[in-house]
């Protein structure tokens, strides 16, 4: 028996992934912070910032079978939380999940983590010291140090997502030793409830939209299609890669990889 796991499954990109990944495995596990009932999926409540909660999720997956795919779409945006919560959910939670699921990786297992085009916006300002900070998100004092450096939730989001991309690159090596793969996706503006909230409350979103190649918001199914490919056997030689999906740049900022 094989298992596909989707986090943030109740809405937005997570729900889009649940719908798209039906049938990929024998079991589909829909993970969210609150109880979630979706036809064809097994609902599991999990707080991705809590080690014990993640351990319970991992144990449930092990009961069901071998890990086939992990789509980690859970996260919070700048208008949803303060800087500390953003760092905790978006970066610390991602690192905890990658570490916890690594022992479940077998040949053919694949994971995709959601980053953001915002990670590229902050790239020109990311010093070696900031990169060193986000490269160690499980340090006991990480949240204190991170919020001392950056207490703005928008900047915290950008830096946390840069940390996600870097965490995925590291995990690609350790998962790879087991035959598994890990990649990330960095969407630009996507028409989801979270995306609409950011657009309504952050004027800079319109500037970003005006500088995207397609001059429009992406649809969840378009980004999900990228995740489907990265999780499929057709991408069996793709590992440690970040895919920037129509990520517009604010004028005057250069992308960096």
PDB file of C-alpha atoms in Angstrom:
ATOM      1  CA  UNK A   1       0.000   0.000   0.000  1.00  0.00           C
ATOM      2  CA  UNK A   2       1.225   3.517  -0.845  1.00  0.00           C
ATOM      3  CA  UNK A   3       0.345   6.825   0.798  1.00  0.00           C
ATOM      4  CA  UNK A   4       0.127  10.426  -0.416  1.00  0.00           C
ATOM      5  CA  UNK A   5       0.076  13.192   2.199  1.00  0.00           C
ATOM      6  CA  UNK A   6      -1.154  16.754   1.633  1.00  0.00           C
ATOM      7  CA  UNK A   7      -0.794  19.451   4.301  1.00  0.00           C
ATOM      8  CA  UNK A   8      -2.957  22.559   4.444  1.00  0.00           C
ATOM      9  CA  UNK A   9      -5.619  20.374   2.890  1.00  0.00           C
ATOM     10  CA  UNK A  10      -8.708  22.301   3.995  1.00  0.00           C
ATOM     11  CA  UNK A  11      -8.423  25.162   1.511  1.00  0.00           C
ATOM     12  CA  UNK A  12      -6.321  26.989  -1.049  1.00  0.00           C
ATOM     13  CA  UNK A  13      -3.414  25.182  -2.660  1.00  0.00           C
ATOM     14  CA  UNK A  14      -3.688  22.287  -0.232  1.00  0.00           C
ATOM     15  CA  UNK A  15      -7.265  21.554  -1.236  1.00  0.00           C
ATOM     16  CA  UNK A  16      -6.353  21.895  -4.895  1.00  0.00           C
ATOM     17  CA  UNK A  17      -3.628  19.279  -4.354  1.00  0.00           C
ATOM     18  CA  UNK A  18      -6.028  16.932  -2.580  1.00  0.00           C
ATOM     19  CA  UNK A  19      -8.359  17.070  -5.567  1.00  0.00           C
ATOM     20  CA  UNK A  20      -5.535  16.623  -8.082  1.00  0.00           C
ATOM     21  CA  UNK A  21      -3.717  13.805  -6.275  1.00  0.00           C
ATOM     22  CA  UNK A  22      -6.715  11.530  -5.806  1.00  0.00           C
ATOM     23  CA  UNK A  23      -5.746   8.096  -7.094  1.00  0.00           C
ATOM     24  CA  UNK A  24      -1.976   8.638  -7.063  1.00  0.00           C
ATOM     25  CA  UNK A  25      -1.697   6.273  -4.086  1.00  0.00           C
ATOM     26  CA  UNK A  26      -3.778   3.680  -2.325  1.00  0.00           C
ATOM     27  CA  UNK A  27      -4.385   6.156   0.495  1.00  0.00           C
ATOM     28  CA  UNK A  28      -4.630   9.953   0.470  1.00  0.00           C
ATOM     29  CA  UNK A  29      -4.096  11.701   3.813  1.00  0.00           C
ATOM     30  CA  UNK A  30      -5.534  15.223   4.098  1.00  0.00           C
ATOM     31  CA  UNK A  31      -3.734  17.098   6.868  1.00  0.00           C
ATOM     32  CA  UNK A  32      -4.864  20.346   8.437  1.00  0.00           C
ATOM     33  CA  UNK A  33      -4.854  22.208  11.740  1.00  0.00           C
ATOM     34  CA  UNK A  34      -8.558  21.563  12.091  1.00  0.00           C
ATOM     35  CA  UNK A  35     -10.635  18.451  11.337  1.00  0.00           C
ATOM     36  CA  UNK A  36     -11.093  18.046   7.597  1.00  0.00           C
ATOM     37  CA  UNK A  37     -13.532  15.717   5.880  1.00  0.00           C
ATOM     38  CA  UNK A  38     -12.951  15.212   2.157  1.00  0.00           C
ATOM     39  CA  UNK A  39     -14.381  12.351   0.126  1.00  0.00           C
ATOM     40  CA  UNK A  40     -11.675   9.881  -0.805  1.00  0.00           C
ATOM     41  CA  UNK A  41      -9.218  11.162   1.813  1.00  0.00           C
ATOM     42  CA  UNK A  42      -8.283  10.299   5.382  1.00  0.00           C
ATOM     43  CA  UNK A  43      -8.413  13.427   7.522  1.00  0.00           C
ATOM     44  CA  UNK A  44      -5.643  13.910  10.084  1.00  0.00           C
ATOM     45  CA  UNK A  45      -5.336  16.896  12.414  1.00  0.00           C
ATOM     46  CA  UNK A  46      -1.734  18.073  12.747  1.00  0.00           C
ATOM     47  CA  UNK A  47       0.063  21.198  13.893  1.00  0.00           C
ATOM     48  CA  UNK A  48       3.186  21.339  11.732  1.00  0.00           C
ATOM     49  CA  UNK A  49       5.009  23.399  14.363  1.00  0.00           C
ATOM     50  CA  UNK A  50       4.570  20.714  17.036  1.00  0.00           C
ATOM     51  CA  UNK A  51       6.971  17.755  17.082  1.00  0.00           C
ATOM     52  CA  UNK A  52       4.547  15.450  18.894  1.00  0.00           C
ATOM     53  CA  UNK A  53       1.754  16.272  16.476  1.00  0.00           C
ATOM     54  CA  UNK A  54       4.017  15.544  13.514  1.00  0.00           C
ATOM     55  CA  UNK A  55       5.135  12.288  15.156  1.00  0.00           C
ATOM     56  CA  UNK A  56       1.489  11.257  15.314  1.00  0.00           C
ATOM     57  CA  UNK A  57       1.043  12.040  11.616  1.00  0.00           C
ATOM     58  CA  UNK A  58       4.138  10.038  10.706  1.00  0.00           C
ATOM     59  CA  UNK A  59       2.908   7.088  12.770  1.00  0.00           C
ATOM     60  CA  UNK A  60      -0.456   7.184  10.976  1.00  0.00           C
ATOM     61  CA  UNK A  61       1.248   7.197   7.576  1.00  0.00           C
ATOM     62  CA  UNK A  62       3.419   4.241   8.599  1.00  0.00           C
ATOM     63  CA  UNK A  63       0.292   2.320   9.588  1.00  0.00           C
ATOM     64  CA  UNK A  64      -1.180   2.889   6.134  1.00  0.00           C
ATOM     65  CA  UNK A  65       1.827   1.936   4.007  1.00  0.00           C
ATOM     66  CA  UNK A  66       4.856   3.339   2.152  1.00  0.00           C
ATOM     67  CA  UNK A  67       5.210   7.044   1.493  1.00  0.00           C
ATOM     68  CA  UNK A  68       4.603   7.818  -2.172  1.00  0.00           C
ATOM     69  CA  UNK A  69       4.199  11.588  -2.075  1.00  0.00           C
ATOM     70  CA  UNK A  70       4.194  14.541   0.305  1.00  0.00           C
ATOM     71  CA  UNK A  71       2.734  17.875  -0.823  1.00  0.00           C
ATOM     72  CA  UNK A  72       3.447  20.403   1.909  1.00  0.00           C
ATOM     73  CA  UNK A  73       1.197  23.375   1.176  1.00  0.00           C
ATOM     74  CA  UNK A  74       0.400  24.467   4.744  1.00  0.00           C
ATOM     75  CA  UNK A  75       1.523  27.957   5.657  1.00  0.00           C
ATOM     76  CA  UNK A  76       0.544  31.443   6.760  1.00  0.00           C
ATOM     77  CA  UNK A  77       0.890  34.742   4.897  1.00  0.00           C
ATOM     78  CA  UNK A  78       2.031  38.165   6.161  1.00  0.00           C
ATOM     79  CA  UNK A  79      -1.470  39.473   6.898  1.00  0.00           C
ATOM     80  CA  UNK A  80      -2.437  36.308   8.783  1.00  0.00           C
ATOM     81  CA  UNK A  81       0.196  36.401  11.525  1.00  0.00           C
ATOM     82  CA  UNK A  82       3.084  38.289  13.078  1.00  0.00           C
ATOM     83  CA  UNK A  83       6.717  37.674  12.148  1.00  0.00           C
ATOM     84  CA  UNK A  84       7.257  35.047  14.837  1.00  0.00           C
ATOM     85  CA  UNK A  85       4.286  32.970  13.721  1.00  0.00           C
ATOM     86  CA  UNK A  86       5.302  33.299  10.061  1.00  0.00           C
ATOM     87  CA  UNK A  87       8.813  32.017  10.779  1.00  0.00           C
ATOM     88  CA  UNK A  88       7.408  29.233  12.954  1.00  0.00           C
ATOM     89  CA  UNK A  89       4.793  27.879  10.550  1.00  0.00           C
ATOM     90  CA  UNK A  90       6.423  28.532   7.197  1.00  0.00           C
ATOM     91  CA  UNK A  91      10.038  27.641   7.973  1.00  0.00           C
ATOM     92  CA  UNK A  92      10.283  25.743  11.255  1.00  0.00           C
ATOM     93  CA  UNK A  93       7.248  23.634  10.326  1.00  0.00           C
ATOM     94  CA  UNK A  94       8.725  22.792   6.937  1.00  0.00           C
ATOM     95  CA  UNK A  95      12.023  21.705   8.462  1.00  0.00           C
ATOM     96  CA  UNK A  96      10.258  19.584  11.092  1.00  0.00           C
ATOM     97  CA  UNK A  97       8.200  17.840   8.401  1.00  0.00           C
ATOM     98  CA  UNK A  98      11.159  17.190   6.123  1.00  0.00           C
ATOM     99  CA  UNK A  99      13.153  15.705   8.988  1.00  0.00           C
ATOM    100  CA  UNK A 100      10.259  13.611  10.314  1.00  0.00           C
ATOM    101  CA  UNK A 101       9.315  12.176   6.930  1.00  0.00           C
ATOM    102  CA  UNK A 102      12.864  11.484   5.780  1.00  0.00           C
ATOM    103  CA  UNK A 103      12.985   8.026   7.459  1.00  0.00           C
ATOM    104  CA  UNK A 104       9.814   7.121   5.520  1.00  0.00           C
ATOM    105  CA  UNK A 105      11.416   7.864   2.160  1.00  0.00           C
ATOM    106  CA  UNK A 106      11.908   4.854  -0.096  1.00  0.00           C
ATOM    107  CA  UNK A 107      12.853   4.633  -3.782  1.00  0.00           C
ATOM    108  CA  UNK A 108      10.120   6.498  -5.624  1.00  0.00           C
ATOM    109  CA  UNK A 109       9.046   8.714  -2.713  1.00  0.00           C
ATOM    110  CA  UNK A 110       8.789  12.403  -3.597  1.00  0.00           C
ATOM    111  CA  UNK A 111       8.011  15.596  -1.727  1.00  0.00           C
ATOM    112  CA  UNK A 112       7.126  19.115  -2.812  1.00  0.00           C
ATOM    113  CA  UNK A 113       7.227  22.077  -0.421  1.00  0.00           C
ATOM    114  CA  UNK A 114       5.571  25.410  -1.103  1.00  0.00           C
ATOM    115  CA  UNK A 115       7.919  28.384  -1.086  1.00  0.00           C
ATOM    116  CA  UNK A 116       7.092  31.706  -2.784  1.00  0.00           C
ATOM    117  CA  UNK A 117       8.326  34.163  -5.363  1.00  0.00           C
ATOM    118  CA  UNK A 118       8.776  36.464  -2.356  1.00  0.00           C
ATOM    119  CA  UNK A 119      11.937  34.486  -1.627  1.00  0.00           C
ATOM    120  CA  UNK A 120      13.437  35.943  -4.796  1.00  0.00           C
ATOM    121  CA  UNK A 121      12.345  39.463  -3.920  1.00  0.00           C
ATOM    122  CA  UNK A 122      14.470  39.404  -0.777  1.00  0.00           C
ATOM    123  CA  UNK A 123      17.438  37.660  -2.389  1.00  0.00           C
ATOM    124  CA  UNK A 124      19.433  40.844  -3.121  1.00  0.00           C
ATOM    125  CA  UNK A 125      19.279  41.756   0.570  1.00  0.00           C
ATOM    126  CA  UNK A 126      19.975  38.295   2.027  1.00  0.00           C
ATOM    127  CA  UNK A 127      23.346  38.533   3.748  1.00  0.00           C
ATOM    128  CA  UNK A 128      25.449  35.487   4.638  1.00  0.00           C
ATOM    129  CA  UNK A 129      24.414  36.088   8.246  1.00  0.00           C
ATOM    130  CA  UNK A 130      20.692  35.957   7.397  1.00  0.00           C
ATOM    131  CA  UNK A 131      21.190  32.827   5.321  1.00  0.00           C
ATOM    132  CA  UNK A 132      23.067  31.210   8.205  1.00  0.00           C
ATOM    133  CA  UNK A 133      20.157  32.130  10.468  1.00  0.00           C
ATOM    134  CA  UNK A 134      17.452  30.534   8.301  1.00  0.00           C
ATOM    135  CA  UNK A 135      19.657  27.510   7.626  1.00  0.00           C
ATOM    136  CA  UNK A 136      19.284  26.490  11.292  1.00  0.00           C
ATOM    137  CA  UNK A 137      15.558  26.896  12.028  1.00  0.00           C
ATOM    138  CA  UNK A 138      15.486  24.166  14.660  1.00  0.00           C
ATOM    139  CA  UNK A 139      17.998  25.911  16.905  1.00  0.00           C
ATOM    140  CA  UNK A 140      16.398  26.466  20.340  1.00  0.00           C
ATOM    141  CA  UNK A 141      16.740  30.247  20.064  1.00  0.00           C
ATOM    142  CA  UNK A 142      15.868  30.531  16.373  1.00  0.00           C
ATOM    143  CA  UNK A 143      12.551  32.354  16.743  1.00  0.00           C
ATOM    144  CA  UNK A 144      13.988  34.853  19.202  1.00  0.00           C
ATOM    145  CA  UNK A 145      16.979  35.561  16.965  1.00  0.00           C
ATOM    146  CA  UNK A 146      14.891  35.708  13.788  1.00  0.00           C
ATOM    147  CA  UNK A 147      12.362  38.179  15.183  1.00  0.00           C
ATOM    148  CA  UNK A 148      15.131  40.347  16.621  1.00  0.00           C
ATOM    149  CA  UNK A 149      16.514  40.626  13.112  1.00  0.00           C
ATOM    150  CA  UNK A 150      13.158  41.016  11.348  1.00  0.00           C
ATOM    151  CA  UNK A 151       9.906  41.914  13.085  1.00  0.00           C
ATOM    152  CA  UNK A 152       7.966  42.814   9.932  1.00  0.00           C
ATOM    153  CA  UNK A 153       5.692  39.952   8.890  1.00  0.00           C
ATOM    154  CA  UNK A 154       6.142  40.644   5.171  1.00  0.00           C
ATOM    155  CA  UNK A 155       9.918  40.531   5.332  1.00  0.00           C
ATOM    156  CA  UNK A 156       9.713  37.524   7.649  1.00  0.00           C
ATOM    157  CA  UNK A 157       7.583  35.736   5.056  1.00  0.00           C
ATOM    158  CA  UNK A 158      10.084  36.437   2.286  1.00  0.00           C
ATOM    159  CA  UNK A 159      13.027  35.287   4.383  1.00  0.00           C
ATOM    160  CA  UNK A 160      11.181  32.223   5.682  1.00  0.00           C
ATOM    161  CA  UNK A 161      10.377  31.158   2.126  1.00  0.00           C
ATOM    162  CA  UNK A 162      14.015  31.666   1.145  1.00  0.00           C
ATOM    163  CA  UNK A 163      14.781  29.346   4.038  1.00  0.00           C
ATOM    164  CA  UNK A 164      12.302  26.792   2.671  1.00  0.00           C
ATOM    165  CA  UNK A 165      14.097  26.695  -0.678  1.00  0.00           C
ATOM    166  CA  UNK A 166      17.423  26.195   1.079  1.00  0.00           C
ATOM    167  CA  UNK A 167      15.964  23.531   3.394  1.00  0.00           C
ATOM    168  CA  UNK A 168      14.664  21.630   0.362  1.00  0.00           C
ATOM    169  CA  UNK A 169      18.093  21.728  -1.276  1.00  0.00           C
ATOM    170  CA  UNK A 170      19.610  20.197   1.877  1.00  0.00           C
ATOM    171  CA  UNK A 171      16.861  17.609   2.232  1.00  0.00           C
ATOM    172  CA  UNK A 172      17.315  16.532  -1.385  1.00  0.00           C
ATOM    173  CA  UNK A 173      20.675  15.087  -0.374  1.00  0.00           C
ATOM    174  CA  UNK A 174      19.474  13.181   2.697  1.00  0.00           C
ATOM    175  CA  UNK A 175      16.243  11.976   1.085  1.00  0.00           C
ATOM    176  CA  UNK A 176      18.259  11.071  -2.005  1.00  0.00           C
ATOM    177  CA  UNK A 177      20.329   8.583  -0.044  1.00  0.00           C
ATOM    178  CA  UNK A 178      17.073   6.680   0.513  1.00  0.00           C
ATOM    179  CA  UNK A 179      15.948   6.987  -3.086  1.00  0.00           C
ATOM    180  CA  UNK A 180      13.542   9.840  -2.407  1.00  0.00           C
ATOM    181  CA  UNK A 181      13.295  13.288  -3.979  1.00  0.00           C
ATOM    182  CA  UNK A 182      12.449  16.754  -2.618  1.00  0.00           C
ATOM    183  CA  UNK A 183      11.658  19.881  -4.638  1.00  0.00           C
ATOM    184  CA  UNK A 184       9.956  23.210  -4.008  1.00  0.00           C
ATOM    185  CA  UNK A 185       7.575  25.513  -5.854  1.00  0.00           C
ATOM    186  CA  UNK A 186       7.663  29.315  -5.634  1.00  0.00           C
ATOM    187  CA  UNK A 187       4.350  30.673  -6.934  1.00  0.00           C
ATOM    188  CA  UNK A 188       3.728  34.309  -7.605  1.00  0.00           C
ATOM    189  CA  UNK A 189       0.222  35.674  -7.073  1.00  0.00           C
ATOM    190  CA  UNK A 190      -2.337  32.862  -6.955  1.00  0.00           C
ATOM    191  CA  UNK A 191      -6.110  33.277  -6.786  1.00  0.00           C
ATOM    192  CA  UNK A 192      -6.718  31.559  -3.446  1.00  0.00           C
ATOM    193  CA  UNK A 193      -8.418  32.864  -0.274  1.00  0.00           C
ATOM    194  CA  UNK A 194      -4.970  33.593   1.192  1.00  0.00           C
ATOM    195  CA  UNK A 195      -3.846  35.288  -2.002  1.00  0.00           C
ATOM    196  CA  UNK A 196      -6.977  37.436  -2.168  1.00  0.00           C
ATOM    197  CA  UNK A 197      -6.486  38.533   1.435  1.00  0.00           C
ATOM    198  CA  UNK A 198      -2.925  39.618   0.698  1.00  0.00           C
ATOM    199  CA  UNK A 199      -4.019  41.435  -2.455  1.00  0.00           C
ATOM    200  CA  UNK A 200      -6.693  43.357  -0.573  1.00  0.00           C
ATOM    201  CA  UNK A 201      -4.424  44.426   2.277  1.00  0.00           C
ATOM    202  CA  UNK A 202      -1.022  44.817   0.610  1.00  0.00           C
ATOM    203  CA  UNK A 203      -0.859  47.539  -2.104  1.00  0.00           C
ATOM    204  CA  UNK A 204       2.480  46.154  -3.309  1.00  0.00           C
ATOM    205  CA  UNK A 205       0.636  43.101  -4.629  1.00  0.00           C
ATOM    206  CA  UNK A 206      -0.677  45.164  -7.542  1.00  0.00           C
ATOM    207  CA  UNK A 207       2.869  46.255  -8.373  1.00  0.00           C
ATOM    208  CA  UNK A 208       3.953  42.626  -8.363  1.00  0.00           C
ATOM    209  CA  UNK A 209       1.009  41.658 -10.561  1.00  0.00           C
ATOM    210  CA  UNK A 210       1.872  44.398 -13.050  1.00  0.00           C
ATOM    211  CA  UNK A 211       5.370  42.937 -13.348  1.00  0.00           C
ATOM    212  CA  UNK A 212       4.482  39.303 -13.869  1.00  0.00           C
ATOM    213  CA  UNK A 213       5.032  37.915 -17.372  1.00  0.00           C
ATOM    214  CA  UNK A 214       1.367  36.962 -17.829  1.00  0.00           C
ATOM    215  CA  UNK A 215      -0.055  40.082 -16.112  1.00  0.00           C
ATOM    216  CA  UNK A 216      -2.596  37.992 -14.241  1.00  0.00           C
ATOM    217  CA  UNK A 217      -2.969  35.906 -11.122  1.00  0.00           C
ATOM    218  CA  UNK A 218      -2.308  32.214 -11.417  1.00  0.00           C
ATOM    219  CA  UNK A 219      -4.997  29.604 -10.877  1.00  0.00           C
ATOM    220  CA  UNK A 220      -4.571  26.934  -8.187  1.00  0.00           C
ATOM    221  CA  UNK A 221      -4.873  24.173 -10.773  1.00  0.00           C
ATOM    222  CA  UNK A 222      -1.962  25.643 -12.764  1.00  0.00           C
ATOM    223  CA  UNK A 223       0.361  25.475  -9.765  1.00  0.00           C
ATOM    224  CA  UNK A 224      -0.992  22.091  -8.742  1.00  0.00           C
ATOM    225  CA  UNK A 225      -0.083  20.782 -12.189  1.00  0.00           C
ATOM    226  CA  UNK A 226       3.547  21.688 -11.463  1.00  0.00           C
ATOM    227  CA  UNK A 227       3.340  19.824  -8.148  1.00  0.00           C
ATOM    228  CA  UNK A 228       1.788  16.818  -9.876  1.00  0.00           C
ATOM    229  CA  UNK A 229       4.691  16.677 -12.302  1.00  0.00           C
ATOM    230  CA  UNK A 230       7.358  17.016  -9.608  1.00  0.00           C
ATOM    231  CA  UNK A 231       5.717  14.231  -7.590  1.00  0.00           C
ATOM    232  CA  UNK A 232       5.344  11.934 -10.604  1.00  0.00           C
ATOM    233  CA  UNK A 233       7.667   9.297 -11.981  1.00  0.00           C
ATOM    234  CA  UNK A 234       8.097  11.519 -15.043  1.00  0.00           C
ATOM    235  CA  UNK A 235      10.207  13.793 -12.812  1.00  0.00           C
ATOM    236  CA  UNK A 236      12.245  10.957 -11.320  1.00  0.00           C
ATOM    237  CA  UNK A 237      15.514  12.749 -12.132  1.00  0.00           C
ATOM    238  CA  UNK A 238      14.431  16.110 -10.670  1.00  0.00           C
ATOM    239  CA  UNK A 239      15.732  16.669  -7.156  1.00  0.00           C
ATOM    240  CA  UNK A 240      16.571  19.703  -5.043  1.00  0.00           C
ATOM    241  CA  UNK A 241      15.019  22.104  -7.566  1.00  0.00           C
ATOM    242  CA  UNK A 242      12.910  25.203  -6.954  1.00  0.00           C
ATOM    243  CA  UNK A 243      10.388  26.063  -9.669  1.00  0.00           C
ATOM    244  CA  UNK A 244       9.508  29.756  -9.908  1.00  0.00           C
ATOM    245  CA  UNK A 245       5.953  29.996 -11.235  1.00  0.00           C
ATOM    246  CA  UNK A 246       5.286  33.301 -13.023  1.00  0.00           C
ATOM    247  CA  UNK A 247       7.056  35.228 -10.280  1.00  0.00           C
ATOM    248  CA  UNK A 248       7.104  38.907 -11.154  1.00  0.00           C
ATOM    249  CA  UNK A 249       9.843  41.132  -9.782  1.00  0.00           C
ATOM    250  CA  UNK A 250       9.311  44.499  -8.151  1.00  0.00           C
ATOM    251  CA  UNK A 251      11.033  47.107 -10.353  1.00  0.00           C
ATOM    252  CA  UNK A 252      14.626  47.642  -9.271  1.00  0.00           C
ATOM    253  CA  UNK A 253      14.978  44.188  -7.731  1.00  0.00           C
ATOM    254  CA  UNK A 254      16.971  41.448  -9.405  1.00  0.00           C
ATOM    255  CA  UNK A 255      16.213  37.768  -9.027  1.00  0.00           C
ATOM    256  CA  UNK A 256      18.935  35.613  -7.551  1.00  0.00           C
ATOM    257  CA  UNK A 257      19.217  31.828  -7.425  1.00  0.00           C
TER     258      UNK A 257
END
